[in-house]
PDB file of N, CA and C in Angstrom:
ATOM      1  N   UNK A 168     -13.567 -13.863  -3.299  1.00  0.00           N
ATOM      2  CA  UNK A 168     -13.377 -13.317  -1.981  1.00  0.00           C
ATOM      3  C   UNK A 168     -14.334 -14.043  -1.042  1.00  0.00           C
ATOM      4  N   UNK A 169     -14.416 -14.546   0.357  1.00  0.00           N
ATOM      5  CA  UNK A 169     -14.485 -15.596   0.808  1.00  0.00           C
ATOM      6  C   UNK A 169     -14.678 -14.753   2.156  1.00  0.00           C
ATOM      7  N   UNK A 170     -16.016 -14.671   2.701  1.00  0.00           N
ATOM      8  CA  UNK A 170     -16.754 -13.911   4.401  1.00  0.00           C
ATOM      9  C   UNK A 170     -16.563 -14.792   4.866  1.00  0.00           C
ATOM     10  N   UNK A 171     -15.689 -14.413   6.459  1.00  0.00           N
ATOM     11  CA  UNK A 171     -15.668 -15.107   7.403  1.00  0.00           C
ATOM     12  C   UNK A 171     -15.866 -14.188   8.538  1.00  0.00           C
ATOM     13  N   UNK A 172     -16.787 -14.663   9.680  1.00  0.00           N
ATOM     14  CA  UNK A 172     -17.429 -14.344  10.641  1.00  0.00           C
ATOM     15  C   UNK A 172     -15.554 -14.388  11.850  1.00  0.00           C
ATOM     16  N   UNK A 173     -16.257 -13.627  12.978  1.00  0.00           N
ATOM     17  CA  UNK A 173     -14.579 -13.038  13.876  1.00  0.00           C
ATOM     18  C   UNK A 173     -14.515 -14.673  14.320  1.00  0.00           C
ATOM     19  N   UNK A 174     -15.418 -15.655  15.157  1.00  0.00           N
ATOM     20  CA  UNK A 174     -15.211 -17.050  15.174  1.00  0.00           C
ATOM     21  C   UNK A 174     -14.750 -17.896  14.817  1.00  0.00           C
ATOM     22  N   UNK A 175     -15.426 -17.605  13.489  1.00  0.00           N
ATOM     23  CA  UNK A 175     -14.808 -19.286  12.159  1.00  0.00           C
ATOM     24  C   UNK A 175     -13.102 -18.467  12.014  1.00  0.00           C
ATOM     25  N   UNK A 176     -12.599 -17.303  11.875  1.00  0.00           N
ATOM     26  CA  UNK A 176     -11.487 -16.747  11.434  1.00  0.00           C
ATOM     27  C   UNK A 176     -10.676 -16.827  12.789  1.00  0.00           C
ATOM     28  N   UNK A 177     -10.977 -16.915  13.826  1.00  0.00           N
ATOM     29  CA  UNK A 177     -10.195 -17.122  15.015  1.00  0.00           C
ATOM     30  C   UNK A 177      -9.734 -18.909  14.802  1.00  0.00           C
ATOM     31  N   UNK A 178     -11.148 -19.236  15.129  1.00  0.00           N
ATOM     32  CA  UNK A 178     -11.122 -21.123  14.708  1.00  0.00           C
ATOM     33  C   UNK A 178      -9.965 -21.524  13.797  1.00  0.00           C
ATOM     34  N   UNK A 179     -10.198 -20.744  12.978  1.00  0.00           N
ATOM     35  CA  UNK A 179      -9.620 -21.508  11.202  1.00  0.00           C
ATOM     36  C   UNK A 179      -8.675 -20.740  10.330  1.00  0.00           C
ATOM     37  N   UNK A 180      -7.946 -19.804  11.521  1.00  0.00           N
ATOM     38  CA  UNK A 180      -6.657 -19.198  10.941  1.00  0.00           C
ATOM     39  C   UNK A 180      -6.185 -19.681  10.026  1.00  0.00           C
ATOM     40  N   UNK A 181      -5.196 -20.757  10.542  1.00  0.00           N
ATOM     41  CA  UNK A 181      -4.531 -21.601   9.593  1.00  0.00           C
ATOM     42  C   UNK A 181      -5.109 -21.820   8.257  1.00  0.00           C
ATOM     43  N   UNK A 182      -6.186 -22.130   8.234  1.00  0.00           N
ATOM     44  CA  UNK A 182      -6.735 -22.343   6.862  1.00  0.00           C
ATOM     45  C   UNK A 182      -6.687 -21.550   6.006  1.00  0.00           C
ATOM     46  N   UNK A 183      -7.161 -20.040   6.678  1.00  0.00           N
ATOM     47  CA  UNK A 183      -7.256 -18.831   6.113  1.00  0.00           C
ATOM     48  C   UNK A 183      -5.996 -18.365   5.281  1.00  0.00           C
ATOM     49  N   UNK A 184      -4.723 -18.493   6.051  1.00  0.00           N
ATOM     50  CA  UNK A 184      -3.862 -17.819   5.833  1.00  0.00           C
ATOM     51  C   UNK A 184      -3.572 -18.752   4.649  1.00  0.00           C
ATOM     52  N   UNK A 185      -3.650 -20.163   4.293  1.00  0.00           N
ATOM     53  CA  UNK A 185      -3.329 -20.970   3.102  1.00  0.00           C
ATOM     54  C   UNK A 185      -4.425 -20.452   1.839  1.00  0.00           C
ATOM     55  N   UNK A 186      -5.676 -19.713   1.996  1.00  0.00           N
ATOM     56  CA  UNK A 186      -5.935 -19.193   1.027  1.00  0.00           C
ATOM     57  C   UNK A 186      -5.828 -17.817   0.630  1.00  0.00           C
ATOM     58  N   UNK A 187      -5.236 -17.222   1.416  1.00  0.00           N
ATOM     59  CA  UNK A 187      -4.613 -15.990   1.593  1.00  0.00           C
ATOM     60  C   UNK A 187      -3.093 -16.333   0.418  1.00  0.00           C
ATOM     61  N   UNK A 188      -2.589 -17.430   0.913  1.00  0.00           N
ATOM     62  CA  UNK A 188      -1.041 -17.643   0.236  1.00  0.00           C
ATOM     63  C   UNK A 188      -1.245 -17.793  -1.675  1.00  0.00           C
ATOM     64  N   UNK A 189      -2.690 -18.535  -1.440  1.00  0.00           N
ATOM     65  CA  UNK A 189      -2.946 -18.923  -2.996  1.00  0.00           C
ATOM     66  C   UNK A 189      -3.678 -17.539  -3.839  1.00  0.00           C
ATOM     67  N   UNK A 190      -3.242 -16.173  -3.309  1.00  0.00           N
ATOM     68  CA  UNK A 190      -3.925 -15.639  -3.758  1.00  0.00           C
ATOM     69  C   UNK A 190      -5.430 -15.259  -3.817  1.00  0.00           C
ATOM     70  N   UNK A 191      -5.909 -15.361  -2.725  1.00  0.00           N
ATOM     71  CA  UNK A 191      -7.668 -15.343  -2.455  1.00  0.00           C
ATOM     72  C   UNK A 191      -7.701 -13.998  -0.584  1.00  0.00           C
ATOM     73  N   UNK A 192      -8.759 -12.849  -1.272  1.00  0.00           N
ATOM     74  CA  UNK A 192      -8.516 -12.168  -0.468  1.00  0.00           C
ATOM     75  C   UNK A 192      -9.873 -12.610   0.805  1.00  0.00           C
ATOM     76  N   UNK A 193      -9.525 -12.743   1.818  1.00  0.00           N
ATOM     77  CA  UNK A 193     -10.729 -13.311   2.917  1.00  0.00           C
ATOM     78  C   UNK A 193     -11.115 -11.536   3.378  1.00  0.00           C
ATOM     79  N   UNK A 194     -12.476 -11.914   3.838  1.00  0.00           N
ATOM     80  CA  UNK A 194     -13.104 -10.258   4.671  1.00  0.00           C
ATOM     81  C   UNK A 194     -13.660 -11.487   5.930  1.00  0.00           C
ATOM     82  N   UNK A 195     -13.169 -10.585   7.006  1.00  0.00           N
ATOM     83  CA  UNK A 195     -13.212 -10.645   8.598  1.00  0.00           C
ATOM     84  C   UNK A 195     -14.874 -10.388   9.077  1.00  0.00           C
ATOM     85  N   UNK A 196     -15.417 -10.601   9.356  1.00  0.00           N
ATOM     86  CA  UNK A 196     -16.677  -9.568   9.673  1.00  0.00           C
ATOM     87  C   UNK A 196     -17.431  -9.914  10.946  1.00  0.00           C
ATOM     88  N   UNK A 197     -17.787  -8.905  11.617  1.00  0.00           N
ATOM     89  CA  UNK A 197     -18.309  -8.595  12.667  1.00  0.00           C
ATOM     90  C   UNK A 197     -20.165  -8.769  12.327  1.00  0.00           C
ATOM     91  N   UNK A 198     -21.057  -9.434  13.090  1.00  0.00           N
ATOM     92  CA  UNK A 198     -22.708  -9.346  12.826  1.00  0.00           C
ATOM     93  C   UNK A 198     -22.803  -9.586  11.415  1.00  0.00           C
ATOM     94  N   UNK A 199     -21.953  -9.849  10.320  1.00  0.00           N
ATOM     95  CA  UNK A 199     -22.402  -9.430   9.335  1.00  0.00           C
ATOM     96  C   UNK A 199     -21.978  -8.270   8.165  1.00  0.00           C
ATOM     97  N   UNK A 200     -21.156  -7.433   9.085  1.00  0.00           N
ATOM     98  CA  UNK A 200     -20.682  -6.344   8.389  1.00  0.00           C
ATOM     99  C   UNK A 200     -19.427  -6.549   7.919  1.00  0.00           C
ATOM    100  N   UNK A 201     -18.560  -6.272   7.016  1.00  0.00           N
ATOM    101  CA  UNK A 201     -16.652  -6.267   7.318  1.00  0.00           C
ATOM    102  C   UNK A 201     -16.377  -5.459   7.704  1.00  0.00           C
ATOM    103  N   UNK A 202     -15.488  -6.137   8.389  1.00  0.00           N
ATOM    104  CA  UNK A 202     -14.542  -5.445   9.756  1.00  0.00           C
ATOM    105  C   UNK A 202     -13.185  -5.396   9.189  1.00  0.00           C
ATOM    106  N   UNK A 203     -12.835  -6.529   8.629  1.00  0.00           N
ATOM    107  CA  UNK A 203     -10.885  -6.820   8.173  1.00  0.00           C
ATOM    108  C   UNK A 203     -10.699  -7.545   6.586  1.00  0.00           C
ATOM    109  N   UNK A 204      -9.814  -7.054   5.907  1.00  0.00           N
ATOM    110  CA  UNK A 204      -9.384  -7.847   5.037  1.00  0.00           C
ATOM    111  C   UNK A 204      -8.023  -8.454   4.660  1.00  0.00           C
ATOM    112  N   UNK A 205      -7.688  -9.266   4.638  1.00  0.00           N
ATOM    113  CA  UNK A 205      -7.042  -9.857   4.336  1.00  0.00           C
ATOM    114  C   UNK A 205      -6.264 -10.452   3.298  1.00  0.00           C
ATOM    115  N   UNK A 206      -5.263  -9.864   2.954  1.00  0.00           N
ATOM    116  CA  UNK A 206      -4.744  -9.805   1.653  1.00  0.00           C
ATOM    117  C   UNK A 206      -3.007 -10.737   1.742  1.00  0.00           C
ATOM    118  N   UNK A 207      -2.705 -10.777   0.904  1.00  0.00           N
ATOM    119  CA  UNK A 207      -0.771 -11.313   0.826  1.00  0.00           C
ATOM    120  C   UNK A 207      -0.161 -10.323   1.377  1.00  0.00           C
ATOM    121  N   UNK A 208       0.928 -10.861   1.853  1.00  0.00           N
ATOM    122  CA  UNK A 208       1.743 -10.309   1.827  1.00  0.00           C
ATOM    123  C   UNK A 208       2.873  -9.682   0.656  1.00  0.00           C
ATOM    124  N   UNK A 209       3.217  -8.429   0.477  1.00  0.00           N
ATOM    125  CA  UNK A 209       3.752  -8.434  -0.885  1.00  0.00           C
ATOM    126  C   UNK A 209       5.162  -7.948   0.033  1.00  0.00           C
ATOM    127  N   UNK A 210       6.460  -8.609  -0.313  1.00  0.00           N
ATOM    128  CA  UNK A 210       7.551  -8.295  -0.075  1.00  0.00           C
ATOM    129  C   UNK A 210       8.491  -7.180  -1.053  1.00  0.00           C
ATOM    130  N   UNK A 211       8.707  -6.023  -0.494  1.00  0.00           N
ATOM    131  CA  UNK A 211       9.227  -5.300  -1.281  1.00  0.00           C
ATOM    132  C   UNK A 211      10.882  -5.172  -1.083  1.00  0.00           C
ATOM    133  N   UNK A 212      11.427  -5.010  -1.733  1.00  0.00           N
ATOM    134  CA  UNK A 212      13.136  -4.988  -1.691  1.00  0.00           C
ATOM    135  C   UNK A 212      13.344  -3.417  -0.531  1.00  0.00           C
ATOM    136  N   UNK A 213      14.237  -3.629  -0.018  1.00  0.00           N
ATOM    137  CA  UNK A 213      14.779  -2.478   0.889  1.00  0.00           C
ATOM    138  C   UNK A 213      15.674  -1.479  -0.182  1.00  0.00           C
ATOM    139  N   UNK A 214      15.095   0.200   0.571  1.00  0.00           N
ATOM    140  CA  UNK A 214      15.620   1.236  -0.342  1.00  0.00           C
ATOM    141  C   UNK A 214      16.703   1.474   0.440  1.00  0.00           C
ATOM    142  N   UNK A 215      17.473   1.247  -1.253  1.00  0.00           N
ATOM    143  CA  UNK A 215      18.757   2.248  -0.609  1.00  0.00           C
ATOM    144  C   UNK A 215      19.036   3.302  -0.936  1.00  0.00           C
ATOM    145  N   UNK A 216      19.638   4.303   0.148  1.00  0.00           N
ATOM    146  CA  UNK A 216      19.862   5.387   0.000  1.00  0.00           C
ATOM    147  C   UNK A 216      20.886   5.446  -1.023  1.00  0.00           C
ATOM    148  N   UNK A 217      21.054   6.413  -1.958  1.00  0.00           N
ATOM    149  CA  UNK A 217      22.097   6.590  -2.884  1.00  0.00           C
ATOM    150  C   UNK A 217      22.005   6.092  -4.264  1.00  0.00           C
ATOM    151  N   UNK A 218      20.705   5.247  -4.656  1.00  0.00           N
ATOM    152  CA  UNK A 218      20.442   3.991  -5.372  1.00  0.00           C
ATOM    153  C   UNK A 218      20.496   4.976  -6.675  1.00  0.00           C
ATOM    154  N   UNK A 219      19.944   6.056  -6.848  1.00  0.00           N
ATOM    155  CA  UNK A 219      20.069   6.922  -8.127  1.00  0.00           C
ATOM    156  C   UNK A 219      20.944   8.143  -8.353  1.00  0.00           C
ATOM    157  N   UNK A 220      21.934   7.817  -7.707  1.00  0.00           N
ATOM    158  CA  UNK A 220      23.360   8.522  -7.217  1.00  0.00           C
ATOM    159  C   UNK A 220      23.803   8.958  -8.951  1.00  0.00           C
ATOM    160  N   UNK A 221      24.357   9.864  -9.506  1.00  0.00           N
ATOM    161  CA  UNK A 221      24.743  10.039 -10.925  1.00  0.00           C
ATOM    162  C   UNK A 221      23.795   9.724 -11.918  1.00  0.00           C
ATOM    163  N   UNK A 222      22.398   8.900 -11.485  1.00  0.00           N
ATOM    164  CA  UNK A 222      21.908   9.451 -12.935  1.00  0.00           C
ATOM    165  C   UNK A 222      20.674   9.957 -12.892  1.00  0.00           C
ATOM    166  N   UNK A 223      20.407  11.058 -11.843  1.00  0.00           N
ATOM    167  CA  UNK A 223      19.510  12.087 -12.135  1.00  0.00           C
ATOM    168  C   UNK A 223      20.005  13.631 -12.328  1.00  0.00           C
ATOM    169  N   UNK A 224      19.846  14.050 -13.042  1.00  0.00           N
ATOM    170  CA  UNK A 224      20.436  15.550 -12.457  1.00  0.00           C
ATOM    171  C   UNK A 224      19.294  16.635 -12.940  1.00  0.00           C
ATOM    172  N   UNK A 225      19.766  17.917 -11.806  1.00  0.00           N
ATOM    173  CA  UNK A 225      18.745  18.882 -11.657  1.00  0.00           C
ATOM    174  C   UNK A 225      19.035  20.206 -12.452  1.00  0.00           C
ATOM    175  N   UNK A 226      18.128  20.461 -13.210  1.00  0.00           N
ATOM    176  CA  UNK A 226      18.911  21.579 -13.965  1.00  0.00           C
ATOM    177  C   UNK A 226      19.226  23.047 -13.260  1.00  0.00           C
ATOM    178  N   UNK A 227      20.742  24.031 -13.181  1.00  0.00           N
ATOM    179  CA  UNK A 227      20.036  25.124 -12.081  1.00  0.00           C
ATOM    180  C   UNK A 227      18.537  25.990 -11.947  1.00  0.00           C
ATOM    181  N   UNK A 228      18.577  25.985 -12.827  1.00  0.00           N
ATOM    182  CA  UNK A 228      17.153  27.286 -13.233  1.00  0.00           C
ATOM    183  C   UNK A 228      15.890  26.550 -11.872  1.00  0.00           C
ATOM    184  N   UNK A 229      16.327  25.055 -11.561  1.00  0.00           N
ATOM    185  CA  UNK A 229      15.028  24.409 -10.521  1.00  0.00           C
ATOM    186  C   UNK A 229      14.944  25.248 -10.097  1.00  0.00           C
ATOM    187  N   UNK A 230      15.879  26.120  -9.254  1.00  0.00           N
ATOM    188  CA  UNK A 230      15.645  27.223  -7.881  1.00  0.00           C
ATOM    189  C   UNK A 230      15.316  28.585  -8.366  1.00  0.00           C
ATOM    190  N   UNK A 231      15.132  28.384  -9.576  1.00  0.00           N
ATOM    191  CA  UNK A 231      14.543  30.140 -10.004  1.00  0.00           C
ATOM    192  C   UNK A 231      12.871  30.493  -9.749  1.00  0.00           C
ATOM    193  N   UNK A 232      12.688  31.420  -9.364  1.00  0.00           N
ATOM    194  CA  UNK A 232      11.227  31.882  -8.708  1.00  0.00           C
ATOM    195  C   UNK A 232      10.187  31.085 -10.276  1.00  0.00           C
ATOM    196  N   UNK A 233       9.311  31.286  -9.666  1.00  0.00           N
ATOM    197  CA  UNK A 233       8.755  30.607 -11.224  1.00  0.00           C
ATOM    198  C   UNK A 233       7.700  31.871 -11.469  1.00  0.00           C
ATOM    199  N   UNK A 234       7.848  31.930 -13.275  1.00  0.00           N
ATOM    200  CA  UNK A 234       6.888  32.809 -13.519  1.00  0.00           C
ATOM    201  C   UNK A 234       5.463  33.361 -12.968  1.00  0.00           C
ATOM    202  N   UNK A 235       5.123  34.760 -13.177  1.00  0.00           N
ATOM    203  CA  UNK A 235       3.929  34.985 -12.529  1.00  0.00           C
ATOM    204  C   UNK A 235       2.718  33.679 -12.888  1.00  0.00           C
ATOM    205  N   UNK A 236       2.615  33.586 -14.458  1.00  0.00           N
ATOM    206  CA  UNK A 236       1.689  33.281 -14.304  1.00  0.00           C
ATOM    207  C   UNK A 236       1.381  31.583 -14.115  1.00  0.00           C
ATOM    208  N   UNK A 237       2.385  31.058 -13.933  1.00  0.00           N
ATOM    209  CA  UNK A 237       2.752  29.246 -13.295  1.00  0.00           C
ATOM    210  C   UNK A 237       2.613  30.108 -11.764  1.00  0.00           C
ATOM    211  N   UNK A 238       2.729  31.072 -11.162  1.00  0.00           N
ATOM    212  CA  UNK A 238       3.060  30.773  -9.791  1.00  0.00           C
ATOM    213  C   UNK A 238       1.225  31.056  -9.697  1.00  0.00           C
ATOM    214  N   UNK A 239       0.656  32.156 -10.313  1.00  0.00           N
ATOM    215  CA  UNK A 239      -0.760  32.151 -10.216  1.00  0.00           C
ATOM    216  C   UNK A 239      -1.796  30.715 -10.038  1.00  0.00           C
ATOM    217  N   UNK A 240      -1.291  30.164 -11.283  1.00  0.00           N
ATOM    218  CA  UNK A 240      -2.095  28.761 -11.264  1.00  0.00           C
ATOM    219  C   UNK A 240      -1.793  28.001 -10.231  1.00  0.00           C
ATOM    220  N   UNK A 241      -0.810  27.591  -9.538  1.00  0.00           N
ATOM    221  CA  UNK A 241      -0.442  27.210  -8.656  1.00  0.00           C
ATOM    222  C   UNK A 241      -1.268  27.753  -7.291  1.00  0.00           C
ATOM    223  N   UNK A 242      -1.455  28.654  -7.218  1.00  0.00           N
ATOM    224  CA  UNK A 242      -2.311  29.136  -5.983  1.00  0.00           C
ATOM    225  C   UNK A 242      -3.838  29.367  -6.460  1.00  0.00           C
ATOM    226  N   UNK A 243      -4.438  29.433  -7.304  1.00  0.00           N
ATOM    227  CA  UNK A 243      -6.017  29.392  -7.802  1.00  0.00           C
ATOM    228  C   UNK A 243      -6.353  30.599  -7.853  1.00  0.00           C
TER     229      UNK A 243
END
């Protein structure tokens, strides 16, 4: 992991973001302190609605009150 001051990271974006691509996380920092980090981007696939359509199912009893003493623990 690789400190860069708000200057050199304004300066030297470009650079940054090529060790950003290779897997290397940069910290941003203000006086000395971190301020930002900088990580990949991770691309995730888009959800689709419906995607587990037929193979989950709920048994009826889900909607039955639940026993005293599960509903006890549940509240402390």
């Amino acid at each position: 992991m690789s400190t860069f001051n708000v200057h050199e990271a304004k300066t030297h974006l470009s650079r940054l973001l090529v060790k950003v691509e290779a897997g290397e996380e940069v910290v941003i920092a203000r006086s000395g302190k971190p301020v930002a980090r900088l990580v990949g981007y991770r691309h995730r696939p888009a959800r689709r609605f419906g995607a587990l359509k037929g193979r989950l199912a709920v048994d009826d009893s889900f909607l039955d009150p639940l026993p005293e003493a599960e509903l006890a623990a549940w509240e402390g």
